[in-house]
Short mmCIF file of C-alpha atoms in Angstrom, two decimals:
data_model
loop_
_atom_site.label_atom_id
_atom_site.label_comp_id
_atom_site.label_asym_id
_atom_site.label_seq_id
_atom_site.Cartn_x
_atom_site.Cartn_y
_atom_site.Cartn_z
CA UNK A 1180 62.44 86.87 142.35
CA UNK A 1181 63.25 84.03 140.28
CA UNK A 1182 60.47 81.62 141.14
CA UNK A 1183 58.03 84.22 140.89
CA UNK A 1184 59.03 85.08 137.32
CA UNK A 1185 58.83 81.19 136.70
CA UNK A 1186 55.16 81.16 138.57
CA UNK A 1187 53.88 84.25 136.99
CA UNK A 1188 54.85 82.65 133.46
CA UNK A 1189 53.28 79.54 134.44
CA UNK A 1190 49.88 80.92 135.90
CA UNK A 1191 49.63 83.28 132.54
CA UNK A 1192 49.92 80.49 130.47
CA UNK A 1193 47.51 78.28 132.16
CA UNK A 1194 44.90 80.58 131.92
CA UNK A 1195 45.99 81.41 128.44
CA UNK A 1196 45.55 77.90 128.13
CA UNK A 1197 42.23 77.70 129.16
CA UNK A 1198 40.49 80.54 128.19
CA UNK A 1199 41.66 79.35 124.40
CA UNK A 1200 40.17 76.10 125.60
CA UNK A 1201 36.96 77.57 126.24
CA UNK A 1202 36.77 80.17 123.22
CA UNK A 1203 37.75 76.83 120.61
CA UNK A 1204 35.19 74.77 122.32
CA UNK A 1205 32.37 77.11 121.62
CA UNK A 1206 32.96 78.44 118.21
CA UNK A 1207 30.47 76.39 116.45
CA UNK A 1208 27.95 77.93 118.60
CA UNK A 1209 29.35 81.56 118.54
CA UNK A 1210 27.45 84.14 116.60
CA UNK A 1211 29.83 84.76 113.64
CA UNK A 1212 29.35 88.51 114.10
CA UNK A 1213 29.35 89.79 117.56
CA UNK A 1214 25.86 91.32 118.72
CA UNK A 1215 25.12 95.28 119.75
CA UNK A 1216 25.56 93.91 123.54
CA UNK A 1217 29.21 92.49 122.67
CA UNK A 1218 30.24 95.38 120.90
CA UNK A 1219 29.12 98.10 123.85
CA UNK A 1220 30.85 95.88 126.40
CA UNK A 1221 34.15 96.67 124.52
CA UNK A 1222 33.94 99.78 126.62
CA UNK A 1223 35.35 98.24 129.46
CA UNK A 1224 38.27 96.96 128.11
CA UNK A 1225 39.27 101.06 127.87
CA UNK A 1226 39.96 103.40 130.13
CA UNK A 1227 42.44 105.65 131.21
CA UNK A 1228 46.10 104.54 130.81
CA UNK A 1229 47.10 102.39 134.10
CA UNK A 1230 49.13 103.46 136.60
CA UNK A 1231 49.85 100.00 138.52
CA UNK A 1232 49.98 96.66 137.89
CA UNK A 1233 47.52 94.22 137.71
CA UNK A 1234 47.88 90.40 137.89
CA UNK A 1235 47.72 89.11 134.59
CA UNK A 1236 45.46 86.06 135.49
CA UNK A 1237 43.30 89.49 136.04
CA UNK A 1238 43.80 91.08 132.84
CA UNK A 1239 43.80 87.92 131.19
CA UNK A 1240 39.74 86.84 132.50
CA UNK A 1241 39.00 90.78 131.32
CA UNK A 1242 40.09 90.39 128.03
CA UNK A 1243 38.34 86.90 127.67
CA UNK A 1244 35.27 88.58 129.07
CA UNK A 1245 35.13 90.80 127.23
CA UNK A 1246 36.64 90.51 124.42
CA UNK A 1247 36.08 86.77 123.11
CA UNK A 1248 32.17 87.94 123.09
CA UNK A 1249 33.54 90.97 120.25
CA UNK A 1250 35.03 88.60 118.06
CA UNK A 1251 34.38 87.23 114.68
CA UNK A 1252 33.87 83.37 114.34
CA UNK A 1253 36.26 83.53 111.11
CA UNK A 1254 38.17 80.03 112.96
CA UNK A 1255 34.25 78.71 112.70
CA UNK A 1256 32.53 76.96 109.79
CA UNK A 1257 30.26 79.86 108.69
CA UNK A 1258 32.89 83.02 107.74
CA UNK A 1259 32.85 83.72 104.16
CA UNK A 1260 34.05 87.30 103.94
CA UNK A 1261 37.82 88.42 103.05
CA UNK A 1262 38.53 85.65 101.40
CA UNK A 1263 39.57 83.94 105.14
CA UNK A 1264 40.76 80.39 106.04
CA UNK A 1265 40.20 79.13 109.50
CA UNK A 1266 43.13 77.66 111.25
CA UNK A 1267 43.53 73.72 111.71
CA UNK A 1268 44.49 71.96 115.17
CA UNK A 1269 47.81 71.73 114.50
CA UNK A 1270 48.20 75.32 113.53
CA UNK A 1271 46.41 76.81 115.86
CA UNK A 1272 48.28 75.00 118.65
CA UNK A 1273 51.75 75.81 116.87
CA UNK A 1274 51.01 79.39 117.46
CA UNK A 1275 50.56 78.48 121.08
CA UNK A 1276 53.77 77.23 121.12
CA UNK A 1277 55.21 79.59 119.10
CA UNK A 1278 54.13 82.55 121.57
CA UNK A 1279 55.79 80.53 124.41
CA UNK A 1280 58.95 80.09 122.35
CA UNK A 1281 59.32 83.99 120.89
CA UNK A 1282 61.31 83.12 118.48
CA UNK A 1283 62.97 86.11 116.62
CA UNK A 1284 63.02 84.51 113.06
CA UNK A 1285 65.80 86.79 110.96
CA UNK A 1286 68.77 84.45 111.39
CA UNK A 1287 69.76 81.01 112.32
CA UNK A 1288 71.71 82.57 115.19
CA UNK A 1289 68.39 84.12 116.27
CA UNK A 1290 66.90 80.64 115.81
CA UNK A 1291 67.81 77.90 115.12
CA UNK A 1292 64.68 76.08 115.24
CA UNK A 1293 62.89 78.91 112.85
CA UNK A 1294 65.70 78.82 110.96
CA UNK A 1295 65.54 75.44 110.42
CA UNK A 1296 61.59 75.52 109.68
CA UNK A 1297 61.56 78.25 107.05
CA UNK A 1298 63.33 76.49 104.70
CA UNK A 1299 61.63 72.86 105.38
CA UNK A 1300 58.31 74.27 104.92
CA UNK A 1301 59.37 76.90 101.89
CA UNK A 1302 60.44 73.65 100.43
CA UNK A 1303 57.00 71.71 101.07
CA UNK A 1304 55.08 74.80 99.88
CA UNK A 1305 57.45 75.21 96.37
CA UNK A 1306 56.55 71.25 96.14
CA UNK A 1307 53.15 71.46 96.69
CA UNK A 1308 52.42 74.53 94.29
CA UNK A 1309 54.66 72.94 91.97
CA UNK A 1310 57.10 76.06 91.76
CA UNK A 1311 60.99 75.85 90.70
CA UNK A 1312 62.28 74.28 93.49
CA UNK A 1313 65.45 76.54 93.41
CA UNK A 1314 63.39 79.73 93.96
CA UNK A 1315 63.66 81.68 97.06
CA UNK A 1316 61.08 81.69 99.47
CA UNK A 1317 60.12 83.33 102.73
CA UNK A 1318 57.21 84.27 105.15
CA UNK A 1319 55.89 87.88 105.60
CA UNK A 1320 52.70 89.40 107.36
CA UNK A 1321 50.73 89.09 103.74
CA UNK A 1322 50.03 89.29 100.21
CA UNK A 1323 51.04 93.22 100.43
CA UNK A 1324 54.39 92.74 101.67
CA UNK A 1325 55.29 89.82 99.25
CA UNK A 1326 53.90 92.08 96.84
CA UNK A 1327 56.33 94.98 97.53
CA UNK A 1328 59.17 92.03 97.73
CA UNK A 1329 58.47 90.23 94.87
CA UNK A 1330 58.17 93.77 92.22
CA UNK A 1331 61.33 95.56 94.26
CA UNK A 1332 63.03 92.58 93.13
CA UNK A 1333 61.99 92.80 89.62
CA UNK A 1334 62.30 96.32 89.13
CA UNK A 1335 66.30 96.08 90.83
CA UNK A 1336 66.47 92.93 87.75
CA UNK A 1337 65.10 95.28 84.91
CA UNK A 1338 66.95 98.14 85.97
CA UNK A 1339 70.46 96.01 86.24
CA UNK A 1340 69.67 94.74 82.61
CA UNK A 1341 69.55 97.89 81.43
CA UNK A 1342 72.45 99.00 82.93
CA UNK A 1343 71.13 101.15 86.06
CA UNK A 1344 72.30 99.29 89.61
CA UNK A 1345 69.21 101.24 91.75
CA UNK A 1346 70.70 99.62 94.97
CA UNK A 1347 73.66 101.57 94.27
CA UNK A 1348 72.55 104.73 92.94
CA UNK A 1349 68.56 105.22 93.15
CA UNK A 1350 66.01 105.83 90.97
CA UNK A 1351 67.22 109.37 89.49
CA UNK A 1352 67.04 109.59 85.60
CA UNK A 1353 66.38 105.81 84.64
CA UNK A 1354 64.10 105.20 82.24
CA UNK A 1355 60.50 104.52 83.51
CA UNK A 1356 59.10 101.07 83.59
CA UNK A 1357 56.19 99.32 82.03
CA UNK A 1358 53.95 98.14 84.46
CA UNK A 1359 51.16 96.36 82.56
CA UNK A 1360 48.19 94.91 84.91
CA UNK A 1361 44.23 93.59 84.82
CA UNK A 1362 41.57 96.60 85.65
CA UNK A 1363 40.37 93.93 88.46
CA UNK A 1364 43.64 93.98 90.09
CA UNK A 1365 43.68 93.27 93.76
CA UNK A 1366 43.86 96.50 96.35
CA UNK A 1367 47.06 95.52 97.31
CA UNK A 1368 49.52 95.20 94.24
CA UNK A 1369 48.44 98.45 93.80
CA UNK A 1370 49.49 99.51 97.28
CA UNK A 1371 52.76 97.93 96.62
CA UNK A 1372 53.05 99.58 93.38
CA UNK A 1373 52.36 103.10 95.34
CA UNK A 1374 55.47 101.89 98.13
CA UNK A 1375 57.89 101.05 95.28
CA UNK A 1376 57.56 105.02 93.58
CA UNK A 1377 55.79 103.83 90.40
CA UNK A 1378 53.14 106.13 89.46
CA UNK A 1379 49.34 106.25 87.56
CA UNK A 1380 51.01 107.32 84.14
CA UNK A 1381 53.52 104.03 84.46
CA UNK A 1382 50.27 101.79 84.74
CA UNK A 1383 48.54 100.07 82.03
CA UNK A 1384 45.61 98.75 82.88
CA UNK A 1385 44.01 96.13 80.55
CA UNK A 1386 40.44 95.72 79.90
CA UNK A 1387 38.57 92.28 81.76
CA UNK A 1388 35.77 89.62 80.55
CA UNK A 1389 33.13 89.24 82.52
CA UNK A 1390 35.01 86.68 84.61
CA UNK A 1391 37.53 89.27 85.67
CA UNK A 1392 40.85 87.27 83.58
CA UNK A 1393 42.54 89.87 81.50
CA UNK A 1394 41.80 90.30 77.35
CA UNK A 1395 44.74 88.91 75.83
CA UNK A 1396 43.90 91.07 72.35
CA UNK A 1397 44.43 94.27 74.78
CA UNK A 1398 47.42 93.96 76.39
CA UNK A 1399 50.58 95.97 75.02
CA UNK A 1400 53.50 95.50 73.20
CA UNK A 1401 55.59 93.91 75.80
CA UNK A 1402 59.71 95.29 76.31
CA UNK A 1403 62.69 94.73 78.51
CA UNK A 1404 61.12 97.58 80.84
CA UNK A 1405 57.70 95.95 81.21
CA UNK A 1406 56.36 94.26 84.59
CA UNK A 1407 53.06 92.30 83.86
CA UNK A 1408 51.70 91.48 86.78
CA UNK A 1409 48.44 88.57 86.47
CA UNK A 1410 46.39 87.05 88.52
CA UNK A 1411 45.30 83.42 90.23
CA UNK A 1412 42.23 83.97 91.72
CA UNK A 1413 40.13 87.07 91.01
CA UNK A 1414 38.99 88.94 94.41
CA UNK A 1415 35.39 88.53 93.09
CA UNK A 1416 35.05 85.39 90.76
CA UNK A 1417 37.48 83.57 91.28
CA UNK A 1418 38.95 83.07 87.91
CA UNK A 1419 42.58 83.31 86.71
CA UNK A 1420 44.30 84.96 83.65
CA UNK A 1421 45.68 83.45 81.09
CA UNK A 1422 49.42 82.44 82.10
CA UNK A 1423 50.30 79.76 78.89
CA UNK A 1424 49.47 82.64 76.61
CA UNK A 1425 50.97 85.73 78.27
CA UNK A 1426 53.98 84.80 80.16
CA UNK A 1427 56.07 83.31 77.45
CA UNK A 1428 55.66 86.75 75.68
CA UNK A 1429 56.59 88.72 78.73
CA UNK A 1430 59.64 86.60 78.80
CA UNK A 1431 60.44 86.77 75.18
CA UNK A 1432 60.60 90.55 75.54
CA UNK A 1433 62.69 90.14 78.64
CA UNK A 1434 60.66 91.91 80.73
CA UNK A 1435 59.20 90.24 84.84
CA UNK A 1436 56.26 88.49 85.34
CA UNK A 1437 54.60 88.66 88.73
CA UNK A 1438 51.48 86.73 90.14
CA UNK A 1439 49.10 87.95 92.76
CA UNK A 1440 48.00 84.13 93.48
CA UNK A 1441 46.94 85.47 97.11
CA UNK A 1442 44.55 82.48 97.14
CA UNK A 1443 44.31 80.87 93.63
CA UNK A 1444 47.51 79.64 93.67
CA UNK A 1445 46.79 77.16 95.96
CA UNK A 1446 44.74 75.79 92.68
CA UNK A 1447 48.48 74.33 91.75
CA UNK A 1448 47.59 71.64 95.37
CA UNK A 1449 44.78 70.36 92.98
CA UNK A 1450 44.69 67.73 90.32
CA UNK A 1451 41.13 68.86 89.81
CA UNK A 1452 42.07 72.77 90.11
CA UNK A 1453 45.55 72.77 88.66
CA UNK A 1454 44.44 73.28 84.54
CA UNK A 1455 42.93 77.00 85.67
CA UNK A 1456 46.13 77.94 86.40
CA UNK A 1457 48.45 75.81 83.71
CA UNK A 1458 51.78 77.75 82.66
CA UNK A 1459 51.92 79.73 86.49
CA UNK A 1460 55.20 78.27 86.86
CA UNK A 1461 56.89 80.27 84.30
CA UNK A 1462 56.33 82.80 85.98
CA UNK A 1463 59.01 84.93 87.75
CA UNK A 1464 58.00 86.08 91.24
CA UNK A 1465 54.56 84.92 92.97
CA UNK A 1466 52.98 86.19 96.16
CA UNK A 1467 50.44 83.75 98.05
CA UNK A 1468 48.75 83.83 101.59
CA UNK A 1469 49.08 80.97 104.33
CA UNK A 1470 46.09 82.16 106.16
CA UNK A 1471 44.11 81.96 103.20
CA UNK A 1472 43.42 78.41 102.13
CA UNK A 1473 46.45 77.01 103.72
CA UNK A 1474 44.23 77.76 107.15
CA UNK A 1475 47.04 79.04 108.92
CA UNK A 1476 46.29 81.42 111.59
CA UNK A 1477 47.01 85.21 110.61
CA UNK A 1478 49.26 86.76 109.57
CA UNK A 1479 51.05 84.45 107.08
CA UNK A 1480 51.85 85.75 103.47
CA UNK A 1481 54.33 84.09 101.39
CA UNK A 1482 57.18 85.98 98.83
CA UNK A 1483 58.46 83.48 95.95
CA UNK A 1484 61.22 85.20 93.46
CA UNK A 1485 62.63 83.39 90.84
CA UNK A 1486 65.61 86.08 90.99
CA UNK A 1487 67.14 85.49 94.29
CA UNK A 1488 70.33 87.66 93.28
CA UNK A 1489 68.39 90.84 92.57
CA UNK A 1490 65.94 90.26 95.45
CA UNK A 1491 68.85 90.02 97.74
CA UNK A 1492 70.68 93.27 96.61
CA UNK A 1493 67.73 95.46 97.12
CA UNK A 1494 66.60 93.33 100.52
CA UNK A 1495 70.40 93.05 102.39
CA UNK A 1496 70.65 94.65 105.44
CA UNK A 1497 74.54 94.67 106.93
CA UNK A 1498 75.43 94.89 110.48
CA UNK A 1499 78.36 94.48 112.78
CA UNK A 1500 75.87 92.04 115.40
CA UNK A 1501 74.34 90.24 112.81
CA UNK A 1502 77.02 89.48 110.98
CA UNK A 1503 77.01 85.97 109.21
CA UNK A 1504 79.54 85.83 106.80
CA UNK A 1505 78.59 84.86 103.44
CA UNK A 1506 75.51 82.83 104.55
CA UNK A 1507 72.24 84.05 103.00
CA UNK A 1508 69.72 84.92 105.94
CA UNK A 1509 66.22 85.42 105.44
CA UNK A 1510 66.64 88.80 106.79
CA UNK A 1511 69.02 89.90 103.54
CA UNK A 1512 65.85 88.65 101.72
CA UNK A 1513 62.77 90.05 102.73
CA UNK A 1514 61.67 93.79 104.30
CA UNK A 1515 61.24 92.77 107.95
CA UNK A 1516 64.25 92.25 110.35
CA UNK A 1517 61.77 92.41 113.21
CA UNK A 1518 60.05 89.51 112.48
CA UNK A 1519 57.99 86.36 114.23
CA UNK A 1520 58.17 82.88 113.24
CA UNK A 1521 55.51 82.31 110.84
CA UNK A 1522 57.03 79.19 109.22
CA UNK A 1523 56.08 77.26 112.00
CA UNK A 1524 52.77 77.17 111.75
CA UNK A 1525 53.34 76.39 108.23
CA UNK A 1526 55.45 73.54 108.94
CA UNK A 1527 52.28 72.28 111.07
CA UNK A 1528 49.68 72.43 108.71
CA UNK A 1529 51.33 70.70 105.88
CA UNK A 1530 52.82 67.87 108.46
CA UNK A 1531 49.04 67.77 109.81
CA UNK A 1532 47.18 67.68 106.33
CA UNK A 1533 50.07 66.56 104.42
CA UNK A 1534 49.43 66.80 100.29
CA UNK A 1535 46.55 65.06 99.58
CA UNK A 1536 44.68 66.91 103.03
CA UNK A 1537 45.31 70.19 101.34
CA UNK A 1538 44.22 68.76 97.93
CA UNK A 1539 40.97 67.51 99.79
CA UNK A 1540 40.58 70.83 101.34
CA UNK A 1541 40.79 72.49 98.22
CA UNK A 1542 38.41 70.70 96.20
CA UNK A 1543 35.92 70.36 99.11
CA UNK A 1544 36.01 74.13 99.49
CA UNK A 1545 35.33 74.51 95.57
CA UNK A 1546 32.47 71.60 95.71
CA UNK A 1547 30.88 73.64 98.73
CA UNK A 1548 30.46 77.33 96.48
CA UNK A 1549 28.98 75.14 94.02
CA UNK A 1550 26.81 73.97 96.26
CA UNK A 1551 26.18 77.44 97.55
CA UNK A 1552 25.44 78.67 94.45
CA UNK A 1553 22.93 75.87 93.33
CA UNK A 1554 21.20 76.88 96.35
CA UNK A 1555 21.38 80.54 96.12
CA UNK A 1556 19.70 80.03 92.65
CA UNK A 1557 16.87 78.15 93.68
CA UNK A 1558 15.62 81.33 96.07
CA UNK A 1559 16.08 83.63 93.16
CA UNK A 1560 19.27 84.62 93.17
CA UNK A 1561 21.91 85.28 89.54
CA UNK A 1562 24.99 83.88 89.78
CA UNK A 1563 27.27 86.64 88.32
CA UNK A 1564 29.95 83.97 87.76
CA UNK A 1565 31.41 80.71 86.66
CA UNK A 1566 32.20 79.26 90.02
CA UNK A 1567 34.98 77.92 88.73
CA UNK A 1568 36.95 78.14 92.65
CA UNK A 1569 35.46 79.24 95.79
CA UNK A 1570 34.02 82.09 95.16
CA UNK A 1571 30.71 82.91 94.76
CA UNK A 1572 29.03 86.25 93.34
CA UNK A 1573 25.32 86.59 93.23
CA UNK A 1574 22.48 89.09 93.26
CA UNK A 1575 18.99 89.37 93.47
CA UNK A 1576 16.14 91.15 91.26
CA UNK A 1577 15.31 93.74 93.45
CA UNK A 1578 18.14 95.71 94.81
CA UNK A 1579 16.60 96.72 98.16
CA UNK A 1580 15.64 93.49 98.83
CA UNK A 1581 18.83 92.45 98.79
CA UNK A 1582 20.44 94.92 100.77
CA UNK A 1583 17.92 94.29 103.73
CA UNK A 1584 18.88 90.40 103.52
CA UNK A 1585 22.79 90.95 103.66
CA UNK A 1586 21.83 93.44 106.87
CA UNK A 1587 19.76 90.51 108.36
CA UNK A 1588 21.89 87.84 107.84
CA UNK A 1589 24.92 89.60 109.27
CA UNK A 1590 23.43 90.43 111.96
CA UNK A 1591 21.38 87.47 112.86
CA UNK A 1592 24.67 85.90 113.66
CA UNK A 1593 24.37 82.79 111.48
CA UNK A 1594 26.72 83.43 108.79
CA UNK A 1595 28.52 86.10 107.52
CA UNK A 1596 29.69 87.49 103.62
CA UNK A 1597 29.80 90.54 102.42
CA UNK A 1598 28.89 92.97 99.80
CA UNK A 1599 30.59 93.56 96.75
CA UNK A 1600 30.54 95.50 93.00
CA UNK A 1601 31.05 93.23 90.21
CA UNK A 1602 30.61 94.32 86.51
CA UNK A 1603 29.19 96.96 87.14
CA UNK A 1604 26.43 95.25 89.68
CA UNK A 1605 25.85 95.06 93.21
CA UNK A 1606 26.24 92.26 95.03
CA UNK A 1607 26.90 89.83 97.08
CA UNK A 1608 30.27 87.86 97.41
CA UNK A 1609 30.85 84.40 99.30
CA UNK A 1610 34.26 82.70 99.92
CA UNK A 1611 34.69 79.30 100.38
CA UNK A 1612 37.66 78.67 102.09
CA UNK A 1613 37.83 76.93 105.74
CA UNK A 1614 38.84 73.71 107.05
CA UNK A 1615 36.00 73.87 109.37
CA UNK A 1616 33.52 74.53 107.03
CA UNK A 1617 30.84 71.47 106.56
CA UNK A 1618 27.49 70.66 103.90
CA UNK A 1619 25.57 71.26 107.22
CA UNK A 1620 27.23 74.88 107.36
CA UNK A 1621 26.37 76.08 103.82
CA UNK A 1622 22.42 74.58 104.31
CA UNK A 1623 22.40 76.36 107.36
CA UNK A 1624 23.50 79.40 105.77
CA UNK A 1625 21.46 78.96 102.97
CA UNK A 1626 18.47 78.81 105.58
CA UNK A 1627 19.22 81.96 107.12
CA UNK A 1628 19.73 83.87 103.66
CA UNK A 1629 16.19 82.35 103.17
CA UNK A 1630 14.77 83.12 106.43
CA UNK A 1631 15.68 87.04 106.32
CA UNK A 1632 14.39 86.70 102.51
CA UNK A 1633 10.74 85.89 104.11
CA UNK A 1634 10.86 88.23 106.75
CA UNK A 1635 11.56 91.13 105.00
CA UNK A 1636 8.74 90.24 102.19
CA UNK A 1637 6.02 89.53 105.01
CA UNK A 1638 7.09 92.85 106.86
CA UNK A 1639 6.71 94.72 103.29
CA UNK A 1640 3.32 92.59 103.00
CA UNK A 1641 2.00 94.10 106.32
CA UNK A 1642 2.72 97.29 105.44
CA UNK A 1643 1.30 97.25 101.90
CA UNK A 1644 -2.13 96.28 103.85
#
């Protein structure tokens, strides 16, 4: 029994091994968007539910078959939707190993080596984004979840201020907070907002530009029960709100300032970047994403709170079995207890790319929308923003036109972005942000955007014969 668990472990991995070979090794030639065949052959991966085993060298070459055909090319060069990073060598193969190891990554009895990882590469990452150092930091599934961390904390600090311990006794008859955010605010703080209790007539939303950053002139008066929460890197443009302005009067009123700096924080990695987001420090929680232009694979979303102490009360979770004295574990800090070891593969990308890698990475990514954009002007298109990052927003004249184009170019395979309302306008949205991505990449893109731009107008030309 023994050496056949060790030889069934061993022949799963190998072919693990080399079906991951074989899917790396043809990415750049993948379509980026499976085709109608791919997707109908997903049908054979279901079925009724199985009643014996199967070898799992078998299940493994069915899945592969399969399934690698079904997937997106978002690890390639041409993904621009979702705002998506791709995943470097070293990270990708630090997931490998991370799948062998299985690491349960809640305590440093759990492990040791996770353990030990989380806090070398929370370090790096509080360096590199040039955060206090002294701030907590730890590794969820995404911006969502740090979200929910990051404003339980702050509404457990405001509340304690005031006099009301919520770990202790709940939410019934405190006063209601002040939460005071942008009318472009991402999907998911407002998700988070929904988790924590806070309701519609609690929100404040404040009136944009037409770069998405917040109007200083219309935000509130600011109190002890207010939560502004601002934003690195509009979903659409790009842009950032104004931190050196609005965060020191936050603060002065003693009320929490949180950032949504899913991607845009990683402006802070970037001499050339860094001034859109001057005065993000003083902030007092911030929630970022690994697997956005750190090019982690997914998931990877990072919680930073100022406030350890109040993140802590409303995060600890006691038991008997995990008991650790007075040592602070990551899980009395964060929502998850079940919960894989994500710091790894952040550990692996910084040690790959080190600081001036992820600086090159950034500014390369925010050289290529430029350069996107430049050439999305010259076939006609208006860019509907400053690319002032890596994102890209952009329409054409005629509406119909351009909804036939993004159809074509997703499907042709070539490239892939997606639509997008912005201001009021239709359009299309582009994100810059892989490792992989190279000049050749956005000229081929560029070509196909051009190439279902012709095809459409002669088909319309044949039929207006």
């Amino acid at each position: 029994m023994k050496n056949y668990i060790r030889e069934a472990s061993l022949s799963a991995v190998k072919v693990a091994t080399e079906i991951a070979y074989d899917y790396v090794s043809e990415i750049r030639n993948q379509r980026v968007f499976p085709n109608v065949e791919a997707l109908l052959a997903l049908q054979n991966l279901d079925g009724p539910l199985p009643q014996y085993s199967t070898d799992s060298q078998q299940v493994l070459e069915r899945l592969h078959k399969y399934g690698s055909p079904a997937t997106v090319a978002s690890t390639g060069g041409r993904y621009f939707g979702l705002v998506v990073g791709g995943s470097t060598p070293a990270s990708m193969g630090a997931n490998i190993v991370t799948s062998a190891w299985d690491q349960i990554g809640i305590t440093e009895i759990s492990s040791p080596v996770t353990d030990k990882l989380e806090k070398v590469a929370g370090r790096w990452v509080l360096e590199l984004l040039k955060l206090p150092p002294d701030a907590f930091i730890g590794f969820v599934n995404g911006t969502t979840i740090s979200h929910v961390s990051a404003l339980a904390a702050a509404r457990q600090h405001l509340y304690q201020k005031l006099g009301y311990d919520i770990a202790e006794c709940g939410l019934q008859n405190v006063p209601k907070l002040q939460i005071v955010l942008s009318e472009e605010i991402h999907i998911s703080v407002l998700k988070a907002l929904r988790l924590l209790g806070f309701g519609r007539s609690q929100i404040t939303a404040v009136p944009c530009d037409n770069q998405g950053r917040i109007i200083e002139s219309a935000v509130p008066t600011f109190s002890s029960k207010t939560i502004l929460v601002l934003q690195a890197g509009n979903i659409n443009s790009g842009n950032a709100d104004n931190f050196r302005m609005l965060i020191p009067q936050v603060k002065q009123a003693g009320g929490w300032v949180h950032v949504d700096g899913a991607f845009g924080l990683w402006a802070q990695a970037s001499r050339e970047k860094a001034a859109l987001v001057e005065g993000i420090e003083e902030a007092d929680s911030w929630a970022v994403d690994a697997h956005k232009w750190l090019n982690t694979p997914y998931d990877c979303g990072i919680c930073i709170v100022r406030h350890k102490k109040a993140l802590r009360k409303v995060m600890i979770s006691s038991s008997s079995y995990l008991a650790t004295a007075d040592v602070w574990q990551t899980k009395d800090m964060l929502p998850e207890i079940s919960r894989r070891a994500r710091s790894v593969q952040v550990w692996a990308v910084i040690s790959e790319l080190g600081a001036q890698g992820i600086e090159a990475l950034v500014d390369r990514c925010c050289l290529y929308a430029r350069m996107f954009a430049e050439g999305l002007k010259s076939l006609g298109f208006k860019i509907l923003n400053e690319v002032v990052l890596n994102q890209v927003v952009a329409c054409l004249p005629d509406i119909d036109l351009q909804r036939a184009m993004l159809q074509h170019v997703q499907q042709s395979g070539e490239c892939w972005f997606g639509g997008t309302t912005w201001q009021g306008r239709e359009a299309i949205r582009i994100s810059v942000t892989s490792w992989a991505t190279t000049e050749e990449d956005i000229q081929r893109s560029l070509k196909a955007i051009a190439t279902a731009i012709d095809s459409i107008q002669d088909k319309e030309n044949e039929l207006a014969l």
